[in-house]
Coordinates of C-alpha atoms and ligand atoms in Angstrom, one line a residue:
Chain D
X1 CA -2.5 -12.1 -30.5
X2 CA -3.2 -15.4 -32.1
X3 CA -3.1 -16.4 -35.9
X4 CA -7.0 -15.1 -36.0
X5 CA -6.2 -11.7 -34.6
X6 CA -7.9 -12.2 -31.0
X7 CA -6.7 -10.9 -28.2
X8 CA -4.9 -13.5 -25.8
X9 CA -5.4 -13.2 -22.6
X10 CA -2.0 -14.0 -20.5
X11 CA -3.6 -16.1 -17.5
X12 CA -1.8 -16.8 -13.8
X13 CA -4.0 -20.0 -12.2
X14 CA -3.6 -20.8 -8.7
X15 CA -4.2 -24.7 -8.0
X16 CA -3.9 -27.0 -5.3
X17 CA -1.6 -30.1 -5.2
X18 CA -4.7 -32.2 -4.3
X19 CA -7.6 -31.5 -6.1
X20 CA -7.7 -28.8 -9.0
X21 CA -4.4 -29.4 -9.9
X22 CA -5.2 -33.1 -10.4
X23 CA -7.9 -32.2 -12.2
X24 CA -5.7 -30.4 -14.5
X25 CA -3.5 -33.5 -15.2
X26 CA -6.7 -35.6 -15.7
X27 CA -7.9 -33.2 -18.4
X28 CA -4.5 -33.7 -19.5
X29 CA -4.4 -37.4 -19.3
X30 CA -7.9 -37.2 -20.6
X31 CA -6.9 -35.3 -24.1
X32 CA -9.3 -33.1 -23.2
X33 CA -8.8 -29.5 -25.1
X34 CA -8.3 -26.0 -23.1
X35 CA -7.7 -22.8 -23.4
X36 CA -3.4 -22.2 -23.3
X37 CA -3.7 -19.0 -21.7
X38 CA -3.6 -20.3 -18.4
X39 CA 0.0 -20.6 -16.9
X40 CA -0.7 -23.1 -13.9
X41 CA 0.9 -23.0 -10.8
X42 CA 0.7 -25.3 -8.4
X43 CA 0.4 -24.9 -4.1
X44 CA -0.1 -27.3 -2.2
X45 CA -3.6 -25.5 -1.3
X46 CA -5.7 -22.8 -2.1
X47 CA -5.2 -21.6 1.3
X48 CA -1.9 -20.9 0.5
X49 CA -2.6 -18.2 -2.0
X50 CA -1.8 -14.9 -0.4
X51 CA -3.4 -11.9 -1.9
X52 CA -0.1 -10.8 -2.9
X53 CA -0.1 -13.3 -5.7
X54 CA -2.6 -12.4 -6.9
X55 CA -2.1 -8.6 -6.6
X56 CA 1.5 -9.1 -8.1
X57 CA 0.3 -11.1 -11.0
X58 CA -2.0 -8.4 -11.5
X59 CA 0.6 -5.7 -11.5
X60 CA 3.2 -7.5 -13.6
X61 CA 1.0 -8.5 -17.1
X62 CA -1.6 -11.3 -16.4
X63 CA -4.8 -10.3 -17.6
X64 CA -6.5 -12.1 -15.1
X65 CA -5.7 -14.8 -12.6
X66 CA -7.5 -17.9 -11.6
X67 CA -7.9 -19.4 -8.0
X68 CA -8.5 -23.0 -7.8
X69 CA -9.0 -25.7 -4.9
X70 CA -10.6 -28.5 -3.5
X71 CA -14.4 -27.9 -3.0
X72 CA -15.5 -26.9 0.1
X73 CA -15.5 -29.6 2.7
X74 CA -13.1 -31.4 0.7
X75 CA -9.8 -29.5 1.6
X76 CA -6.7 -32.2 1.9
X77 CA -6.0 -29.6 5.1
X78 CA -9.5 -29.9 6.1
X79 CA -10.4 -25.8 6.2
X80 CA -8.1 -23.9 4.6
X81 CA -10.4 -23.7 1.3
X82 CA -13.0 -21.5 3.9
X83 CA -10.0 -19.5 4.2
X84 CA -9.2 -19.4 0.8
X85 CA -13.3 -18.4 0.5
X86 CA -13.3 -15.6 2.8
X87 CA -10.0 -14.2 1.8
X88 CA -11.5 -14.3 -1.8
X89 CA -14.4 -12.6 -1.0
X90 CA -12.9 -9.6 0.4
X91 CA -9.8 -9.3 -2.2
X92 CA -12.8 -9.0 -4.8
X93 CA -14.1 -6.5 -2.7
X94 CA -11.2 -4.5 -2.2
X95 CA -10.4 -5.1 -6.3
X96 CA -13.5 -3.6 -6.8
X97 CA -12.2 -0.4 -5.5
X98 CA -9.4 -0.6 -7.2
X99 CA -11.1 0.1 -10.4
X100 CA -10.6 -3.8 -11.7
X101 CA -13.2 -5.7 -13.3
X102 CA -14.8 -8.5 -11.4
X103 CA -14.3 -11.1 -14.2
X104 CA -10.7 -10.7 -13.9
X105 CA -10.1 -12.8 -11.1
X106 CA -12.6 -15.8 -10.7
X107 CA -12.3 -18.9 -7.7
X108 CA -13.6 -21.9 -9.1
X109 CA -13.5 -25.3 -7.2
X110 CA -12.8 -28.7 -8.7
X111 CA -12.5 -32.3 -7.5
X112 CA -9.5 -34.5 -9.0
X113 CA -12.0 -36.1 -10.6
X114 CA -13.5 -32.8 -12.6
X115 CA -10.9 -32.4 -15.2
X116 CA -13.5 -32.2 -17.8
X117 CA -15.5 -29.0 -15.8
X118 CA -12.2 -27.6 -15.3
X119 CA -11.7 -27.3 -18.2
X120 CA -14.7 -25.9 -18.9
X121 CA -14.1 -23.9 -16.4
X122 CA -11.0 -22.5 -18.0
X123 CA -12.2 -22.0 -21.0
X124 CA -14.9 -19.9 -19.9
X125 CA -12.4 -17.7 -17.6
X126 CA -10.4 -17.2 -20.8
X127 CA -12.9 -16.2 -23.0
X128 CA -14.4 -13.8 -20.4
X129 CA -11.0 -12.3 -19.8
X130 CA -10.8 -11.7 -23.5
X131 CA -14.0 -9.7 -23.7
X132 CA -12.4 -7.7 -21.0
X133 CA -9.1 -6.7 -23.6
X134 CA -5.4 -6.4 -22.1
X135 CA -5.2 -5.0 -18.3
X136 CA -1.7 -3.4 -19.2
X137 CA -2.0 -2.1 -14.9
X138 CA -0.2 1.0 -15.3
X139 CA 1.4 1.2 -11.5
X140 CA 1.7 5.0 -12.2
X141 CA 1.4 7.5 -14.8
X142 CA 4.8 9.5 -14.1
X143 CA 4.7 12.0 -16.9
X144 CA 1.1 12.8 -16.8
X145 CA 0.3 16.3 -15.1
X146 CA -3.2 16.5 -14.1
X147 CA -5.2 19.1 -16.4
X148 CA -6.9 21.5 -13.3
X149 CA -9.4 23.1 -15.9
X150 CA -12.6 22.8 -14.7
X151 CA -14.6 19.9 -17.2
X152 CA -16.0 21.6 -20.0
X153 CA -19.6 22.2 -19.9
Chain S
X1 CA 36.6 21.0 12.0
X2 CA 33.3 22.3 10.8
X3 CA 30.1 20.5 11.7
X4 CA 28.6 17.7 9.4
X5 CA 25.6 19.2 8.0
X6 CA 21.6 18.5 8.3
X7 CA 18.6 19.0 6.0
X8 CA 15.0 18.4 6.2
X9 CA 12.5 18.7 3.1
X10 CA 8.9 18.1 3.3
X11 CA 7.3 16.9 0.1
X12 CA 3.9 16.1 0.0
X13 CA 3.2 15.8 4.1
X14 CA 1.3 17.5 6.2
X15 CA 3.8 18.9 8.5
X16 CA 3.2 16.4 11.4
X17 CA 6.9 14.9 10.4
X18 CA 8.9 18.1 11.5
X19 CA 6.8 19.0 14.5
X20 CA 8.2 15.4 15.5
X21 CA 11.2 15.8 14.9
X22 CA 10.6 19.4 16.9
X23 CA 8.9 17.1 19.5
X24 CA 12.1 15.6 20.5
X25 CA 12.4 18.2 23.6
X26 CA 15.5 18.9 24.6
X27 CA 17.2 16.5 22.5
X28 CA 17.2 19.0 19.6
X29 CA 20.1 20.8 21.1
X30 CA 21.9 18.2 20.7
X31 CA 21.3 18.3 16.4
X32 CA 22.4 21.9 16.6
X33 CA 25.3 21.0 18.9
X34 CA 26.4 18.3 16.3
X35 CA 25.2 19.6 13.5
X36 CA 24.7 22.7 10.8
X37 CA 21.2 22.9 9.8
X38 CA 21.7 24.2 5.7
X39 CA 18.2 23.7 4.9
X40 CA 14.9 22.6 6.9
X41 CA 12.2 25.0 4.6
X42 CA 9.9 24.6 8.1
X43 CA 12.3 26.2 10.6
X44 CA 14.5 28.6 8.5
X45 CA 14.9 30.6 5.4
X46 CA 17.0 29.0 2.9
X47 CA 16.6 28.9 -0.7
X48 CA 16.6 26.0 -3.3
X49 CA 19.5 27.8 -5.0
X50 CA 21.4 27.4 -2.0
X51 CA 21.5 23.7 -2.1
X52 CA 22.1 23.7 -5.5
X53 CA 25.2 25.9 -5.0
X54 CA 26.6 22.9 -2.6
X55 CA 29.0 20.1 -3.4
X56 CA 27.3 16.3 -3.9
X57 CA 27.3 14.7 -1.0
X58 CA 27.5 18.0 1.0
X59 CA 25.0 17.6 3.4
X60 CA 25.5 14.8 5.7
X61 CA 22.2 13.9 6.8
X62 CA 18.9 14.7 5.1
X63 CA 15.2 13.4 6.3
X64 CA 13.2 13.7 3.4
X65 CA 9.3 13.6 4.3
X66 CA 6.4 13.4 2.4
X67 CA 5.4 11.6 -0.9
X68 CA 5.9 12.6 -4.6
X69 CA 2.9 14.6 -5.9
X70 CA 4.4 17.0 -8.2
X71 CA 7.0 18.1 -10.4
X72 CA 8.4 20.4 -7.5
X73 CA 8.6 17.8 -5.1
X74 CA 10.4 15.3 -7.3
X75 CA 13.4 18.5 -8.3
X76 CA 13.5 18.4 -4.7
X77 CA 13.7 14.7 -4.1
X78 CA 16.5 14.5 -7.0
X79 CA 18.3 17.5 -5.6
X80 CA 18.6 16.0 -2.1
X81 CA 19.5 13.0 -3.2
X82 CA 22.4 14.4 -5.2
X83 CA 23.7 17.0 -2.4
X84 CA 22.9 14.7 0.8
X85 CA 25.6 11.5 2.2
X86 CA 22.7 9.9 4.1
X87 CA 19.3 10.3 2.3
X88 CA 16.3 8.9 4.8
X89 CA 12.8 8.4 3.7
X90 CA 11.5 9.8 6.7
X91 CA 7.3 9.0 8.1
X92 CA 4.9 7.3 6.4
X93 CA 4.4 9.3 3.0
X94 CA 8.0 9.3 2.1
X95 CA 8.0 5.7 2.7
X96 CA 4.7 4.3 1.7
X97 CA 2.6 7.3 0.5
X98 CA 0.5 7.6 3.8
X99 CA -2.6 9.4 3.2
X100 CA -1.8 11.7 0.3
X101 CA -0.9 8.1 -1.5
X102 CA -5.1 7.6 -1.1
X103 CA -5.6 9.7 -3.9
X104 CA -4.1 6.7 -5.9
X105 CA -7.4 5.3 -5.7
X106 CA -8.9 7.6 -7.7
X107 CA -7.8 10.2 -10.9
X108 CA -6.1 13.3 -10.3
X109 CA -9.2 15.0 -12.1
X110 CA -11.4 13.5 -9.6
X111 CA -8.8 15.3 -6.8
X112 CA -8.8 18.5 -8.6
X113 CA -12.6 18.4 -9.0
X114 CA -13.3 17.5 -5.1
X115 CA -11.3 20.6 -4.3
X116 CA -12.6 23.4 -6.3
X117 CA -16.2 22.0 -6.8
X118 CA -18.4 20.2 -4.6
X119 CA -20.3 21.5 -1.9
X120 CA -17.4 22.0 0.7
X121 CA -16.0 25.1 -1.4
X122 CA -17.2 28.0 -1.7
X123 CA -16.1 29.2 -4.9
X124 CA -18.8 30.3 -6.9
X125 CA -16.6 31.1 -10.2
X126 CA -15.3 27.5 -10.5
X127 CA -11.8 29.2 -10.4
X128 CA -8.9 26.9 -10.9
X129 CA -5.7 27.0 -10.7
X130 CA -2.7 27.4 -13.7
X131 CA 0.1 26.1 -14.0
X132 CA 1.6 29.1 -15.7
X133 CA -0.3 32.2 -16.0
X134 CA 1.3 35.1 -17.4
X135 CA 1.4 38.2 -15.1
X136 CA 2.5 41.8 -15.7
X137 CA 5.3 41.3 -13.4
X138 CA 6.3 37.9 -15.9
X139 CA 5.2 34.8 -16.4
X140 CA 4.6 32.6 -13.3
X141 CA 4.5 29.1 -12.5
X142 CA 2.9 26.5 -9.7
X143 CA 4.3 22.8 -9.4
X144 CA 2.4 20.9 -12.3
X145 CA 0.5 17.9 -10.6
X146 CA 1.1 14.5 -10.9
X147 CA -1.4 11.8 -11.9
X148 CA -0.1 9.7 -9.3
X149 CA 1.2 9.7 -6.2
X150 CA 4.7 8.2 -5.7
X151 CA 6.7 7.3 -2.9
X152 CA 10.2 8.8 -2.4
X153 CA 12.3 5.0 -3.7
X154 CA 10.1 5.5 -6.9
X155 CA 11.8 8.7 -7.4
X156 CA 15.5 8.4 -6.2
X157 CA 17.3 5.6 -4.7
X158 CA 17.3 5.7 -0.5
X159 CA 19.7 4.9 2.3
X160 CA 17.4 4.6 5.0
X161 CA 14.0 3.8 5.6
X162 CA 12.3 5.4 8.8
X163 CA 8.2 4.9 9.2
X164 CA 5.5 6.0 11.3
X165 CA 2.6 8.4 10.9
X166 CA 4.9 10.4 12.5
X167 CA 7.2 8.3 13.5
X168 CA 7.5 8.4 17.3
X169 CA 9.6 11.0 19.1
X170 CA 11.8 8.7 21.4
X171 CA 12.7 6.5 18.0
X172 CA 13.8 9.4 16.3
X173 CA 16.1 10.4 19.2
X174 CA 17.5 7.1 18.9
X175 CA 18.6 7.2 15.7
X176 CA 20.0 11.0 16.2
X177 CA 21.8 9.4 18.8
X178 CA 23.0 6.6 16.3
X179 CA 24.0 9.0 13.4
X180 CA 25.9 11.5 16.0
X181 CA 27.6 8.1 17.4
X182 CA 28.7 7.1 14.2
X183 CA 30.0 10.7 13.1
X184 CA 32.2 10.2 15.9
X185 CA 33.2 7.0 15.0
X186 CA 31.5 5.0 18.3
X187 CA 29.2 3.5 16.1
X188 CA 28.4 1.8 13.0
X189 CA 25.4 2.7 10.6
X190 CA 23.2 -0.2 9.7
X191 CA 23.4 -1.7 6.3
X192 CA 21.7 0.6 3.4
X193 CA 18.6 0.3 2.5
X194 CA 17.6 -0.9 5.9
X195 CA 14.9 0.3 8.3
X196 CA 15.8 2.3 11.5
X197 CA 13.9 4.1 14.0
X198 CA 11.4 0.6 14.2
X199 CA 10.8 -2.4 15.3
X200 CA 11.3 -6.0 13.6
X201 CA 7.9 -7.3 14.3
X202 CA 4.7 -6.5 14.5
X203 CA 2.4 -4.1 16.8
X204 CA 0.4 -7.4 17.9
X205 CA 3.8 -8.3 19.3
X206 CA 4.1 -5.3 21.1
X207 CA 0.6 -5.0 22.1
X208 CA -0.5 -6.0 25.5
X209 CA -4.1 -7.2 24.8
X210 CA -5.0 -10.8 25.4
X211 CA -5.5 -12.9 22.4
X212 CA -7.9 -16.1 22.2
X213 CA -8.1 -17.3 18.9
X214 CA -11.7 -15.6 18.4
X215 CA -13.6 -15.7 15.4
X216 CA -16.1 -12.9 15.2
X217 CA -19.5 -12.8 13.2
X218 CA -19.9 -9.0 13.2
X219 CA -17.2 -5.9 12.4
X220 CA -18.2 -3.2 14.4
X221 CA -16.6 0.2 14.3
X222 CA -15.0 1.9 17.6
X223 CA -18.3 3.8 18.4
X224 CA -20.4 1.0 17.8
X225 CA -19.6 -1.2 21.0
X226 CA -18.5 -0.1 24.5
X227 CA -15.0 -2.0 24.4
X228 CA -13.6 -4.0 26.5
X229 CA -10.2 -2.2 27.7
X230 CA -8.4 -6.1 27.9
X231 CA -9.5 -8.3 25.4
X232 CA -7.8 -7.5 21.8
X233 CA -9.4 -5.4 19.3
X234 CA -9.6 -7.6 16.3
X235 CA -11.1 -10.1 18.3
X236 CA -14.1 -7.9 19.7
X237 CA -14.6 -6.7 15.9
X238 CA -12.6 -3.8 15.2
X239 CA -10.5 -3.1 12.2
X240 CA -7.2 -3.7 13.6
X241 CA -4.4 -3.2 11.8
X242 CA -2.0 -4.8 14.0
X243 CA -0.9 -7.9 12.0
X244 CA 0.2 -6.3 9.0
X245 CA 2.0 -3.1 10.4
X246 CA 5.5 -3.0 11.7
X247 CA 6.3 -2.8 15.7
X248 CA 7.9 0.5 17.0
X249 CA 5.1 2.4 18.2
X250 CA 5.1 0.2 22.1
X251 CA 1.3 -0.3 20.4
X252 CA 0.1 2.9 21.3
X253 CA -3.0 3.3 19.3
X254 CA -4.7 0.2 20.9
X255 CA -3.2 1.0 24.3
X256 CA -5.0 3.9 24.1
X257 CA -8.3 2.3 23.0
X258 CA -8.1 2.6 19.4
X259 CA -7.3 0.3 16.8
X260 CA -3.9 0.2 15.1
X261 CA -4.5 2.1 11.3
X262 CA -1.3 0.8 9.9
X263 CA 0.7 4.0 10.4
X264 CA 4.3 2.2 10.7
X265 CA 3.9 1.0 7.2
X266 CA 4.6 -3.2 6.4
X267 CA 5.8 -5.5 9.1
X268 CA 9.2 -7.1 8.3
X269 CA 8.8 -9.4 4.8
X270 CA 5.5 -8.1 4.0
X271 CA 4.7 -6.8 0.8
X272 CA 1.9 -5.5 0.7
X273 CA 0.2 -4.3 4.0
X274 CA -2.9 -4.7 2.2
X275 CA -3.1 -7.5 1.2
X276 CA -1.6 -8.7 4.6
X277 CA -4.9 -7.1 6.1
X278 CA -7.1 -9.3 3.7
X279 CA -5.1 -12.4 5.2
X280 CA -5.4 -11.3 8.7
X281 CA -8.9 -10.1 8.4
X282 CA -10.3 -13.2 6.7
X283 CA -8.7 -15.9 9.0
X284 CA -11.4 -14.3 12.0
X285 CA -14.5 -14.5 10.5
X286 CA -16.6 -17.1 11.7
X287 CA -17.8 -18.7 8.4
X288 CA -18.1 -21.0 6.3
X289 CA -21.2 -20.0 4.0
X290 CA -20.5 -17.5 1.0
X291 CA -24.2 -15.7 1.9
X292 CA -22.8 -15.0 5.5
X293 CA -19.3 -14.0 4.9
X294 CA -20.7 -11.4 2.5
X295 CA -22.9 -10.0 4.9
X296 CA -19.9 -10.0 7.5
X297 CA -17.8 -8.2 4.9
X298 CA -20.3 -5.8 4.2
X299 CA -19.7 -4.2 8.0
X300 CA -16.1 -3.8 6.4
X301 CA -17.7 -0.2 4.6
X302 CA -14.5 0.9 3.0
X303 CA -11.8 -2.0 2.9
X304 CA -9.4 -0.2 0.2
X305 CA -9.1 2.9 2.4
X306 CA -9.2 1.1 5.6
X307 CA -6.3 -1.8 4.5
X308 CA -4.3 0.5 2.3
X309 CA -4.7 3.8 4.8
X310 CA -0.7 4.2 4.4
X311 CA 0.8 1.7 1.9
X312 CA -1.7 2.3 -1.1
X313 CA 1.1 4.2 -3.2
X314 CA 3.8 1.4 -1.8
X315 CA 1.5 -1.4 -2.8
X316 CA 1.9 -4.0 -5.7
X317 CA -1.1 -2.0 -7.8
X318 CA 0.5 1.5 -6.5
X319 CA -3.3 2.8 -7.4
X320 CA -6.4 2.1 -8.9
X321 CA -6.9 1.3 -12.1
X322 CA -5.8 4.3 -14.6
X323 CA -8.6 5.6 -16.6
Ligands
SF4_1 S1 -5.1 -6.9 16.4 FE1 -4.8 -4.9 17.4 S2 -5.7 -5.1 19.4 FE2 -5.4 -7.2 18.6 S3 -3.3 -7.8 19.4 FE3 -3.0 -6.9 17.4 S4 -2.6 -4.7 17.7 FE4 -3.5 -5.5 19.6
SF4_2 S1 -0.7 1.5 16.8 FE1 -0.6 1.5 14.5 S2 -1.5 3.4 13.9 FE2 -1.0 3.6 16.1 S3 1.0 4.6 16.2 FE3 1.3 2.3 16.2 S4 1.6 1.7 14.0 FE4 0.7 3.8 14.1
FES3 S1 -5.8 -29.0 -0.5 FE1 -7.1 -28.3 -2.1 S2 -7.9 -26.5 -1.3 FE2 -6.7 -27.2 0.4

C-alpha cells in the first residue's frame, strides 16, 4: 500500500538487452517519471522469456508481469520477437483457462528510442493491474474440504 | 532371515498403476520370492490398523500411486511414509497429478456438481453425499474432499520418483530387478530424490519419425487428416507432446500412430511441461501476423487440458485460479 492507501501492484517486466530495456534507461536518462511497481529484468531478448517466467512470477507474488522487446522486424536476433509473439498468444490463451485476468500479463513493444511510450506504457500496465487488486495465486487450498451439498435453490 | 517387506497404496488413481505392476508376467514371482507383500489394498486384505501396528521404517519398499484428493488419501500418504524405508511416487498422479490433477482447473464445487447433476446422472433427488451422517448402527464417515488436488511431494517428502501413465511394464521390472539387487548388496540405489524406471531425455529422442524443421499453418486433430505413418506428428499438425515429456516409453504412442499426451510427466530440467508445450508448440507455427497466429491457435480447442493433461497439479500455478 502506498502513503494514499492504493493498492500497489508488485510488477515482474521482462525486457530485452537491445531495445525495451534501452528504452528503459532512456526514460531514465530522460527524467522521465514511471510507475515503481515494475521490477525490470533484463534478457538479452524477448525470445528468451520462457513461459515459466512468467508462470513462476505469477505463482510467487507479482500481480502481473510485463513482456517487453524489440518491435517486430526489429529483433537484434532477427525473429525471435515472432517467437516471443506466438508463444504470447497462446500462454494468454492457456491463462485464460487458468482463471487469470487478461490485463495481468501484457506484451508491449518498444524501440530504444521509445523511452517516453514506455513509460507510458508502464504506467498504464500499473494502473490496470491495480484495478485488478492483489493476485495472492493460492497454488492450493489444503485445508479446504469441498462442501458436497447441492447449491441452495 | 525374514524377507524385506513390500507395499502398494493407491490414492487417487484409477487402478491402471497395479494392473502394471500385475502386468509384469512372470516377473512377479520374483517380488514374492524376494519379498513379503504387508499391504497392497488391490491384491489382498489387509487393514490400515495393520500398518499402523508396524515399526517406522518397516516396510522396505512402498509404490505409492495416485494423487492427493482427500483427507483419507493424505493419512495414507503420511502413514506410508512413516512405516516405509523406500517411499516411490509411483505413475503419473503420484508424481504430477495426471488426470485427476485436471480438476485443478476448476472448483471442487464445480466437480461435485458435474457428478451428481448434469445430464449424465440419473439422480432425480439431487442426492449427495455426507461426510458424516449419523446411522442407527453409529455415526459414519466418507473421506472429506479436498479443494485441490495435490501430488504425493506436496504431501510427504519422496525417495524416488517413477512416471508414466502407467509406467511401462519392462521399466518397472528393471527397477524390481534394481531394488532386489541392492537388497542383496550387488547393487547400489540411485541418489534420493531421483527418477528411476525412465529415461533422461525426451520421447522426440526416442521416437523414430523423421523431423524437417516444418512449420505448419493448420493444427489438426488425429481424425482430421489421414497421417503419414513416417513423417513426425508435430510437424503434420498434431498436438504432440513429445518435446516436453520425458523418454522411457521407446515412444510408443506415436509409433503406434498417435501423438505423445505427456504421460511420462517433465523431461529432465523442465519445469513445467506446460509451459514447455507453449515453447515447443509456438516455435512451429508458420507466422508472423498476430491475426493469423490467432486463427492457428484457435485449431488448438483446449490448450490447458491438452498441455497440462498430466502435470497440471505439478505445475508452477498447481490450478486455476481459486475462487
Ligand atoms: S513431436 Fe511427437 S511425432 Fe514428432 S518427433 Fe516428437 S514424439 Fe515424435
Ligand atoms: S508416447 Fe507419451 S503418452 Fe505415449 S506412453 Fe510415451 S510418454 Fe506416455
Ligand atoms: S533483441 Fe529485442 S526482442 Fe530480440
Amino acid at each position: 500500500m502506498s502513503d494514499n492507501n492504493q493498492f500497489e501492484p508488485v510488477i515482474v517486466g521482462f525486457t530485452c538487452n537491445w531495445c525495451s530495456y534501452r528504452a528503459a534507461d532512456a526514460a531514465g536518462m530522460a527524467r522521465i517519471k514511471y510507475s515503481p511497481n515494475v521490477r525490470l529484468i533484463r534478457l538479452m531478448c524477448s525470445g528468451r522469456i520462457d513461459p515459466q517466467f512468467v508462470l513462476k512470477a505469477l505463482s510467487e507474488g507479482a500481480d502481473g508481469v510485463l513482456i517487453t522487446g524489440c518491435h517486430p522486424g526489429d529483433c537484434h536476433y532477427v525473429e525471435q520477437n515472432y517467437k516471443t509473439l506466438r508463444r504470447y498468444a497462446l500462454l494468454k490463451r492457456t491463462l485464460r483457462q487458468m482463471g487469470l485476468e487478461d490485463n495481468r500479463v501484457r506484451l508491449v513493444w518498444a524501440s530504444a528510442a521509445e523511452g517516453r511510450i514506455l513509460a507510458e506504457e508502464i504506467d498504464k500496465f500499473v494502473s490496470d493491474v491495480r484495478a485488478l487488486g492483489p493476485l495472492n495465486w493460492i497454488k492450493m487450498a489444503t485445508t479446504t474440504y469441498v462442501d458436497p451439498a447441492p447449491a441452495s435453490a | 532371515m525374514a524377507k524385506p517387506k513390500f507395499a502398494m497404496y493407491w490414492a487417487a488413481s484409477c487402478g491402471g498403476c497395479e494392473i502394471a505392476v500385475l502386468n509384469i508376467a512372470e516377473k512377479i514371482l520374483d517380488v514374492d520370492a524376494n519379498f513379503d507383500v504387508v499391504f497392497w489394498p488391490v491384491a489382498m486384505d489387509a487393514k490400515y490398523k495393520d500398518v499402523e501396528g508396524m515399526s517406522d521404517g518397516e516396510i522396505t519398499l512402498c509404490l505409492f500411486n495416485g494423487g492427493i484428493r482427500n483427507d483419507e488419501n493424505e493419512r495414507l500418504a503420511k502413514l506410508l511414509r512413516k512405516k516405509s524405508a523406500v517411499l516411490v511416487a509411483f505413475g503419473s498422479c503420484a508424481n504430477e497429478g495426471c488426470i485427476p490433477g485436471l480438476a485443478n482447473l476448476t472448483s471442487g464445487k464445480a466437480v461435485i456438481e458435474t457428478a451428481f447433476s448434469t445430464v449424465s446422472t440419473d439422480n432425480p433427488h439431487n442426492v449427495r453425499p455426507a461426510y458424516d451422517y449419523p446411522a442407527a448402527e453409529g455415526e459414519l464417515h466418507i473421506p472429506r474432499m479436498y479443494e485441490t488436488l495435490k501430488t504425493l511431494d506436496q504431501v510427504v517428502p519422496v525417495d524416488y520418483y517413477m512416471p508414466g501413465c502407467p509406467p511401462e511394464s519392462h521399466q518397472i521390472a528393471t527397477v524390481i530387478d534394481l531394488v532386489i539387487a541392492a537388497l542383496k548388496g550387488e547393487a547400489k540405489l540411485p541418489p534420493a530424490g531421483a527418477v528411476i524406471g525412465a529415461g533422461n531425455s525426451t520421447v522426440c529422442d526416442e521416437c523414430s519419425r523423421k523431423r524437417s524443421e516444418k512449420l505448419i499453418k493448420e493444427f489438426r486433430r488425429t481424425w482430421q487428416i489421414p497421417m503419414d505413418q513416417q513423417e513426425c506428428l508435430l510437424e503434420q499438425g498434431i498436438l504432440c507432446s513429445g518435446m516436453a515429456t520425458r523418454s522411457g516409453c521407446n515412444a510408443r504412442c506415436p509409433a503406434a500412430n498417435m501423438p505423445c499426451i505427456g504421460c511420462y510427466g517433465p523431461a529432465p530440467d523442465v519445469v513445467d511441461q506446460g509451459a514447455r508445450m507453449m515453447s515447443a508448440v509456438s516455435s512451429v507455427i508458420d507466422s508472423k501476423d498476430p491475426a493469423e497466429i490467432e486463427r492457428i491457435l484457435d485449431g488448438i480447442v483446449d490448450p490447458a487440458g491438452t498441455f497440462y493433461r498430466f502435470g497440471l497439479a505439478s505445475s508452477l500455478l498447481h490450478r486455476a485460479k481459486a475462487q
